[in-house]
Amino acid sequence: MFEQLKDGHIIKTMVKEHEHILAMLDELQEIDIQLTTNDQNNGMTLMNRVNELAKKIIGAEPHHEREEKVLFPVLENLGISGPPHVMKLEHEVIRKLKLELKNETENFDQDWAVRVELVSHLILKLCTNLRQHIDKENNILYPMALKSITDVAQWDEMKVRCDKIGYCCFCPSDINELDTSSQ
């Protein structure tokens, strides 16, 4: 469904960003397995990588802002308020988890085993929440938006507003230069 959208369509861009986020979650989960089997000397490199990934995932904030400031208000104006409200609440939970993971991978005050257990718990919680959230957006919210917002000019206006907010730091730079045509 999304591959049929023209490059630059805000929904197609959001789905591409989701693909990058999911790849980072995959890496986080692989590191989590390795963290629990390494001692502190070998695990520090892994812990630093978790921190780097947490920072990159925090870099998805423009994605959430575009949804909250552009897509969700349009849906709400069409009388679709439930799904955007739920997504906003989930964004808040996800924001807190990302920040906690980043902070805990910078915290050296704890015993190594305690630290690994806490980081492992945060990785699991973040990955679970974010995967479920992305699944809801890709399979419920975005198709609902494509079905409900039928005016091509409105998609074009939304694209301009999205461009002003900006894009995720970890996505290819060509997202900013994609065709502004919508559907």
Short mmCIF file of N, CA, C and O in Angstrom, two decimals, residues 39-143:
data_model
loop_
_atom_site.label_atom_id
_atom_site.label_comp_id
_atom_site.label_asym_id
_atom_site.label_seq_id
_atom_site.Cartn_x
_atom_site.Cartn_y
_atom_site.Cartn_z
N ASP A 39 31.41 -9.90 30.46
CA ASP A 39 31.79 -9.21 31.69
C ASP A 39 31.90 -7.72 31.40
O ASP A 39 31.74 -7.27 30.27
N GLN A 40 32.21 -6.95 32.42
CA GLN A 40 32.23 -5.50 32.28
C GLN A 40 33.26 -5.03 31.25
O GLN A 40 32.98 -4.14 30.47
N ASN A 41 34.44 -5.64 31.25
CA ASN A 41 35.48 -5.22 30.31
C ASN A 41 35.02 -5.38 28.86
O ASN A 41 35.19 -4.47 28.04
N ASN A 42 34.43 -6.50 28.52
CA ASN A 42 33.94 -6.73 27.16
C ASN A 42 32.61 -6.02 26.91
O ASN A 42 32.30 -5.68 25.78
N GLY A 43 31.86 -5.85 27.97
CA GLY A 43 30.52 -5.27 27.82
C GLY A 43 30.49 -3.77 27.66
O GLY A 43 29.49 -3.23 27.18
N MET A 44 31.54 -3.08 28.01
CA MET A 44 31.53 -1.61 27.91
C MET A 44 31.34 -1.14 26.47
O MET A 44 30.62 -0.18 26.22
N THR A 45 31.94 -1.83 25.52
CA THR A 45 31.76 -1.46 24.11
C THR A 45 30.30 -1.63 23.71
O THR A 45 29.73 -0.78 23.02
N LEU A 46 29.70 -2.72 24.18
CA LEU A 46 28.28 -2.96 23.88
C LEU A 46 27.41 -1.89 24.55
O LEU A 46 26.46 -1.39 23.93
N MET A 47 27.72 -1.55 25.78
CA MET A 47 26.95 -0.54 26.51
C MET A 47 27.05 0.81 25.79
O MET A 47 26.06 1.53 25.67
N ASN A 48 28.23 1.13 25.28
CA ASN A 48 28.40 2.37 24.52
C ASN A 48 27.58 2.36 23.24
O ASN A 48 27.02 3.38 22.85
N ARG A 49 27.50 1.20 22.60
CA ARG A 49 26.69 1.09 21.37
C ARG A 49 25.21 1.24 21.70
O ARG A 49 24.47 1.86 20.94
N VAL A 50 24.78 0.69 22.82
CA VAL A 50 23.38 0.87 23.24
C VAL A 50 23.11 2.37 23.42
O VAL A 50 22.07 2.88 23.00
N ASN A 51 24.05 3.08 24.03
CA ASN A 51 23.90 4.50 24.23
C ASN A 51 23.79 5.24 22.89
O ASN A 51 22.94 6.12 22.72
N GLU A 52 24.65 4.87 21.94
CA GLU A 52 24.59 5.49 20.60
C GLU A 52 23.24 5.24 19.95
O GLU A 52 22.64 6.15 19.35
N LEU A 53 22.74 4.01 20.04
CA LEU A 53 21.44 3.69 19.45
C LEU A 53 20.32 4.42 20.16
O LEU A 53 19.38 4.90 19.51
N ALA A 54 20.40 4.53 21.47
CA ALA A 54 19.38 5.28 22.21
C ALA A 54 19.34 6.73 21.73
O ALA A 54 18.26 7.30 21.51
N LYS A 55 20.51 7.33 21.54
CA LYS A 55 20.57 8.71 21.05
C LYS A 55 19.98 8.81 19.64
O LYS A 55 19.28 9.78 19.32
N LYS A 56 20.26 7.82 18.78
CA LYS A 56 19.69 7.85 17.44
C LYS A 56 18.17 7.71 17.48
O LYS A 56 17.46 8.39 16.73
N ILE A 57 17.69 6.85 18.36
CA ILE A 57 16.24 6.68 18.46
C ILE A 57 15.60 7.94 19.04
O ILE A 57 14.51 8.33 18.63
N ILE A 58 16.28 8.60 19.95
CA ILE A 58 15.80 9.90 20.44
C ILE A 58 15.73 10.88 19.26
O ILE A 58 14.86 11.73 19.20
N GLY A 59 16.63 10.70 18.30
CA GLY A 59 16.64 11.53 17.09
C GLY A 59 15.41 11.36 16.22
O GLY A 59 15.26 12.05 15.21
N ALA A 60 14.52 10.46 16.61
CA ALA A 60 13.26 10.28 15.87
C ALA A 60 12.21 11.31 16.30
O ALA A 60 11.09 11.28 15.80
N GLU A 61 12.58 12.21 17.18
CA GLU A 61 11.62 13.19 17.68
C GLU A 61 10.92 13.97 16.56
O GLU A 61 9.71 14.20 16.65
N PRO A 62 11.61 14.38 15.49
CA PRO A 62 10.89 15.07 14.42
C PRO A 62 9.76 14.22 13.82
O PRO A 62 8.74 14.75 13.40
N HIS A 63 9.94 12.90 13.81
CA HIS A 63 8.90 11.99 13.33
C HIS A 63 7.64 12.16 14.19
O HIS A 63 6.55 12.34 13.67
N HIS A 64 7.82 12.10 15.51
CA HIS A 64 6.68 12.25 16.42
C HIS A 64 6.07 13.64 16.29
O HIS A 64 4.85 13.79 16.31
N GLU A 65 6.92 14.66 16.16
CA GLU A 65 6.41 16.03 16.03
C GLU A 65 5.57 16.19 14.77
O GLU A 65 4.53 16.85 14.80
N ARG A 66 6.02 15.61 13.66
CA ARG A 66 5.24 15.71 12.42
C ARG A 66 3.89 15.03 12.57
O ARG A 66 2.88 15.54 12.09
N GLU A 67 3.88 13.90 13.26
CA GLU A 67 2.59 13.23 13.49
C GLU A 67 1.70 14.10 14.38
O GLU A 67 0.53 14.33 14.06
N GLU A 68 2.26 14.57 15.50
CA GLU A 68 1.46 15.30 16.48
C GLU A 68 1.02 16.69 16.02
O GLU A 68 -0.05 17.15 16.39
N LYS A 69 1.85 17.34 15.22
CA LYS A 69 1.54 18.73 14.81
C LYS A 69 0.93 18.84 13.42
O LYS A 69 0.37 19.88 13.08
N VAL A 70 1.06 17.78 12.61
CA VAL A 70 0.54 17.86 11.25
C VAL A 70 -0.54 16.80 11.01
O VAL A 70 -1.69 17.13 10.71
N LEU A 71 -0.19 15.54 11.12
CA LEU A 71 -1.13 14.46 10.77
C LEU A 71 -2.29 14.37 11.76
O LEU A 71 -3.46 14.32 11.35
N PHE A 72 -1.99 14.31 13.04
CA PHE A 72 -3.05 14.10 14.03
C PHE A 72 -4.11 15.21 14.02
O PHE A 72 -5.31 14.91 14.07
N PRO A 73 -3.72 16.49 13.95
CA PRO A 73 -4.75 17.53 13.91
C PRO A 73 -5.69 17.42 12.71
O PRO A 73 -6.89 17.67 12.83
N VAL A 74 -5.14 17.02 11.56
CA VAL A 74 -5.99 16.86 10.38
C VAL A 74 -7.00 15.74 10.61
O VAL A 74 -8.19 15.87 10.31
N LEU A 75 -6.53 14.63 11.16
CA LEU A 75 -7.43 13.51 11.46
C LEU A 75 -8.49 13.93 12.48
O LEU A 75 -9.67 13.60 12.33
N GLU A 76 -8.06 14.65 13.51
CA GLU A 76 -9.00 15.10 14.54
C GLU A 76 -10.05 16.04 13.95
O GLU A 76 -11.23 15.97 14.33
N ASN A 77 -9.65 16.89 13.01
CA ASN A 77 -10.61 17.78 12.34
C ASN A 77 -11.62 17.00 11.51
O ASN A 77 -12.71 17.49 11.24
N LEU A 78 -11.25 15.79 11.11
CA LEU A 78 -12.16 14.92 10.36
C LEU A 78 -13.01 14.06 11.29
O LEU A 78 -13.75 13.19 10.84
N GLY A 79 -12.87 14.27 12.59
CA GLY A 79 -13.65 13.52 13.56
C GLY A 79 -12.99 12.23 14.03
O GLY A 79 -13.61 11.43 14.74
N ILE A 80 -11.74 12.02 13.65
CA ILE A 80 -11.00 10.82 14.05
C ILE A 80 -10.08 11.23 15.20
O ILE A 80 -8.98 11.70 14.98
N SER A 81 -10.55 11.07 16.42
CA SER A 81 -9.78 11.56 17.56
C SER A 81 -9.18 10.44 18.41
O SER A 81 -8.14 10.64 19.05
N GLY A 82 -9.80 9.29 18.45
CA GLY A 82 -9.33 8.19 19.30
C GLY A 82 -7.92 7.73 18.97
O GLY A 82 -7.03 7.77 19.85
N PRO A 83 -7.68 7.28 17.74
CA PRO A 83 -6.32 6.81 17.41
C PRO A 83 -5.23 7.86 17.61
O PRO A 83 -4.20 7.54 18.20
N PRO A 84 -5.40 9.11 17.18
CA PRO A 84 -4.35 10.10 17.44
C PRO A 84 -4.11 10.31 18.94
O PRO A 84 -2.96 10.45 19.37
N HIS A 85 -5.17 10.28 19.72
CA HIS A 85 -5.02 10.46 21.18
C HIS A 85 -4.18 9.32 21.77
O HIS A 85 -3.25 9.56 22.56
N VAL A 86 -4.49 8.10 21.38
CA VAL A 86 -3.74 6.94 21.87
C VAL A 86 -2.28 7.03 21.44
O VAL A 86 -1.36 6.78 22.22
N MET A 87 -2.03 7.42 20.19
CA MET A 87 -0.66 7.51 19.69
C MET A 87 0.13 8.57 20.45
O MET A 87 1.30 8.38 20.77
N LYS A 88 -0.51 9.71 20.77
CA LYS A 88 0.16 10.76 21.55
C LYS A 88 0.56 10.24 22.93
O LYS A 88 1.67 10.50 23.40
N LEU A 89 -0.34 9.51 23.56
CA LEU A 89 -0.03 8.94 24.88
C LEU A 89 1.14 7.96 24.78
O LEU A 89 2.03 7.96 25.63
N GLU A 90 1.14 7.16 23.74
CA GLU A 90 2.24 6.21 23.54
C GLU A 90 3.55 6.92 23.25
O GLU A 90 4.61 6.49 23.71
N HIS A 91 3.48 8.02 22.51
CA HIS A 91 4.70 8.82 22.25
C HIS A 91 5.33 9.24 23.57
O HIS A 91 6.56 9.21 23.71
N GLU A 92 4.52 9.66 24.53
CA GLU A 92 5.05 10.11 25.82
C GLU A 92 5.75 8.97 26.55
O GLU A 92 6.83 9.15 27.10
N VAL A 93 5.15 7.80 26.54
CA VAL A 93 5.76 6.63 27.18
C VAL A 93 7.08 6.29 26.49
O VAL A 93 8.11 6.06 27.14
N ILE A 94 7.07 6.30 25.17
CA ILE A 94 8.27 5.96 24.38
C ILE A 94 9.37 6.99 24.61
O ILE A 94 10.54 6.63 24.74
N ARG A 95 9.01 8.26 24.66
CA ARG A 95 10.00 9.31 24.92
C ARG A 95 10.72 9.06 26.25
O ARG A 95 11.94 9.18 26.34
N LYS A 96 9.96 8.73 27.27
CA LYS A 96 10.54 8.48 28.59
C LYS A 96 11.46 7.27 28.55
O LYS A 96 12.55 7.29 29.14
N LEU A 97 11.04 6.20 27.88
CA LEU A 97 11.87 4.99 27.80
C LEU A 97 13.18 5.26 27.06
O LEU A 97 14.24 4.78 27.49
N LYS A 98 13.11 6.00 25.96
CA LYS A 98 14.33 6.31 25.20
C LYS A 98 15.31 7.10 26.07
O LYS A 98 16.51 6.80 26.08
N LEU A 99 14.80 8.09 26.77
CA LEU A 99 15.65 8.91 27.62
C LEU A 99 16.23 8.10 28.78
O LEU A 99 17.41 8.23 29.10
N GLU A 100 15.41 7.25 29.38
CA GLU A 100 15.90 6.38 30.46
C GLU A 100 17.02 5.48 29.97
O GLU A 100 18.03 5.31 30.66
N LEU A 101 16.85 4.89 28.78
CA LEU A 101 17.88 4.00 28.24
C LEU A 101 19.17 4.77 28.00
O LEU A 101 20.25 4.31 28.35
N LYS A 102 19.06 5.95 27.43
CA LYS A 102 20.24 6.78 27.20
C LYS A 102 20.93 7.08 28.53
O LYS A 102 22.14 6.91 28.66
N ASN A 103 20.16 7.52 29.51
CA ASN A 103 20.73 7.90 30.80
C ASN A 103 21.36 6.71 31.52
O ASN A 103 22.43 6.84 32.11
N GLU A 104 20.72 5.58 31.46
CA GLU A 104 21.24 4.40 32.17
C GLU A 104 22.52 3.87 31.52
O GLU A 104 23.32 3.24 32.19
N THR A 105 22.69 4.11 30.23
CA THR A 105 23.92 3.66 29.57
C THR A 105 25.05 4.66 29.76
O THR A 105 26.16 4.43 29.31
N GLU A 106 24.76 5.73 30.45
CA GLU A 106 25.79 6.72 30.81
C GLU A 106 26.08 6.68 32.30
O GLU A 106 26.96 7.37 32.78
N ASN A 107 25.33 5.89 33.03
CA ASN A 107 25.43 5.82 34.48
C ASN A 107 26.45 4.76 34.88
O ASN A 107 26.26 3.58 34.61
N PHE A 108 27.52 5.18 35.52
CA PHE A 108 28.57 4.24 35.91
C PHE A 108 28.62 4.03 37.42
O PHE A 108 29.57 3.48 37.93
N ASP A 109 27.59 4.47 38.13
CA ASP A 109 27.58 4.37 39.58
C ASP A 109 27.15 3.00 40.09
O ASP A 109 27.34 2.70 41.26
N GLN A 110 26.55 2.20 39.24
CA GLN A 110 25.99 0.93 39.69
C GLN A 110 26.95 -0.23 39.51
O GLN A 110 27.87 -0.18 38.70
N ASP A 111 26.68 -1.28 40.25
CA ASP A 111 27.33 -2.55 40.06
C ASP A 111 27.04 -3.01 38.62
O ASP A 111 25.93 -2.83 38.12
N TRP A 112 28.02 -3.61 37.95
CA TRP A 112 27.87 -4.01 36.55
C TRP A 112 26.65 -4.90 36.32
O TRP A 112 25.85 -4.67 35.42
N ALA A 113 26.47 -5.91 37.15
CA ALA A 113 25.35 -6.85 36.97
C ALA A 113 24.00 -6.14 37.11
O ALA A 113 23.07 -6.39 36.34
N VAL A 114 23.92 -5.22 38.07
CA VAL A 114 22.69 -4.45 38.28
C VAL A 114 22.44 -3.56 37.06
O VAL A 114 21.31 -3.45 36.56
N ARG A 115 23.49 -2.94 36.60
CA ARG A 115 23.39 -2.04 35.44
C ARG A 115 22.94 -2.81 34.20
O ARG A 115 22.04 -2.37 33.48
N VAL A 116 23.53 -3.96 33.95
CA VAL A 116 23.15 -4.77 32.79
C VAL A 116 21.69 -5.20 32.90
O VAL A 116 20.94 -5.14 31.92
N GLU A 117 21.27 -5.59 34.09
CA GLU A 117 19.88 -6.01 34.28
C GLU A 117 18.92 -4.86 33.99
O GLU A 117 17.91 -5.04 33.32
N LEU A 118 19.25 -3.68 34.48
CA LEU A 118 18.39 -2.51 34.26
C LEU A 118 18.36 -2.13 32.78
O LEU A 118 17.28 -1.90 32.21
N VAL A 119 19.52 -2.09 32.15
CA VAL A 119 19.58 -1.75 30.72
C VAL A 119 18.85 -2.80 29.89
O VAL A 119 18.10 -2.47 28.98
N SER A 120 19.02 -4.05 30.23
CA SER A 120 18.34 -5.13 29.53
C SER A 120 16.82 -4.98 29.64
O SER A 120 16.08 -5.14 28.66
N HIS A 121 16.36 -4.66 30.84
CA HIS A 121 14.92 -4.44 31.06
C HIS A 121 14.42 -3.27 30.21
O HIS A 121 13.35 -3.35 29.60
N LEU A 122 15.19 -2.18 30.18
CA LEU A 122 14.77 -1.01 29.38
C LEU A 122 14.76 -1.31 27.89
O LEU A 122 13.87 -0.86 27.16
N ILE A 123 15.76 -2.07 27.42
CA ILE A 123 15.78 -2.46 26.01
C ILE A 123 14.52 -3.25 25.67
O ILE A 123 13.85 -2.97 24.67
N LEU A 124 14.20 -4.23 26.50
CA LEU A 124 13.01 -5.06 26.25
C LEU A 124 11.75 -4.19 26.24
O LEU A 124 10.91 -4.31 25.34
N LYS A 125 11.63 -3.33 27.23
CA LYS A 125 10.44 -2.48 27.34
C LYS A 125 10.33 -1.51 26.15
O LYS A 125 9.26 -1.35 25.57
N LEU A 126 11.44 -0.87 25.81
CA LEU A 126 11.42 0.06 24.68
C LEU A 126 11.11 -0.67 23.38
O LEU A 126 10.25 -0.23 22.61
N CYS A 127 11.78 -1.77 23.14
CA CYS A 127 11.57 -2.51 21.89
C CYS A 127 10.14 -3.01 21.78
O CYS A 127 9.51 -2.89 20.72
N THR A 128 9.60 -3.54 22.86
CA THR A 128 8.22 -4.03 22.84
C THR A 128 7.24 -2.90 22.56
O THR A 128 6.39 -3.00 21.68
N ASN A 129 7.37 -1.80 23.32
CA ASN A 129 6.45 -0.67 23.16
C ASN A 129 6.55 -0.04 21.78
O ASN A 129 5.54 0.25 21.14
N LEU A 130 7.77 0.16 21.33
CA LEU A 130 7.97 0.84 20.04
C LEU A 130 7.54 -0.04 18.88
O LEU A 130 6.93 0.45 17.92
N ARG A 131 7.80 -1.33 18.94
CA ARG A 131 7.34 -2.24 17.87
C ARG A 131 5.81 -2.27 17.79
O ARG A 131 5.24 -2.21 16.70
N GLN A 132 5.16 -2.35 18.94
CA GLN A 132 3.70 -2.36 18.95
C GLN A 132 3.14 -1.04 18.42
O GLN A 132 2.17 -1.01 17.66
N HIS A 133 3.79 0.05 18.81
CA HIS A 133 3.36 1.38 18.37
C HIS A 133 3.49 1.51 16.84
O HIS A 133 2.56 1.95 16.17
N ILE A 134 4.63 1.12 16.33
CA ILE A 134 4.86 1.20 14.88
C ILE A 134 3.87 0.31 14.13
O ILE A 134 3.32 0.71 13.10
N ASP A 135 3.59 -0.85 14.66
CA ASP A 135 2.62 -1.76 14.04
C ASP A 135 1.24 -1.09 13.95
O ASP A 135 0.57 -1.15 12.92
N LYS A 136 0.83 -0.43 15.04
CA LYS A 136 -0.48 0.26 15.03
C LYS A 136 -0.50 1.40 14.02
O LYS A 136 -1.50 1.60 13.32
N GLU A 137 0.60 2.14 13.96
CA GLU A 137 0.62 3.25 13.00
C GLU A 137 0.62 2.73 11.57
O GLU A 137 -0.15 3.23 10.74
N ASN A 138 1.46 1.75 11.28
CA ASN A 138 1.56 1.24 9.91
C ASN A 138 0.29 0.52 9.45
O ASN A 138 -0.07 0.60 8.28
N ASN A 139 -0.37 -0.18 10.36
CA ASN A 139 -1.49 -1.03 9.96
C ASN A 139 -2.86 -0.48 10.29
O ASN A 139 -3.86 -1.00 9.77
N ILE A 140 -2.93 0.54 11.11
CA ILE A 140 -4.24 1.13 11.46
C ILE A 140 -4.27 2.62 11.14
O ILE A 140 -5.07 3.07 10.32
N LEU A 141 -3.39 3.38 11.79
CA LEU A 141 -3.46 4.84 11.69
C LEU A 141 -3.18 5.35 10.27
O LEU A 141 -3.95 6.14 9.73
N TYR A 142 -2.08 4.93 9.69
CA TYR A 142 -1.72 5.44 8.36
C TYR A 142 -2.73 5.03 7.29
O TYR A 142 -3.12 5.88 6.48
N PRO A 143 -3.17 3.76 7.25
CA PRO A 143 -4.21 3.43 6.26
C PRO A 143 -5.49 4.25 6.48
O PRO A 143 -6.13 4.66 5.51
#
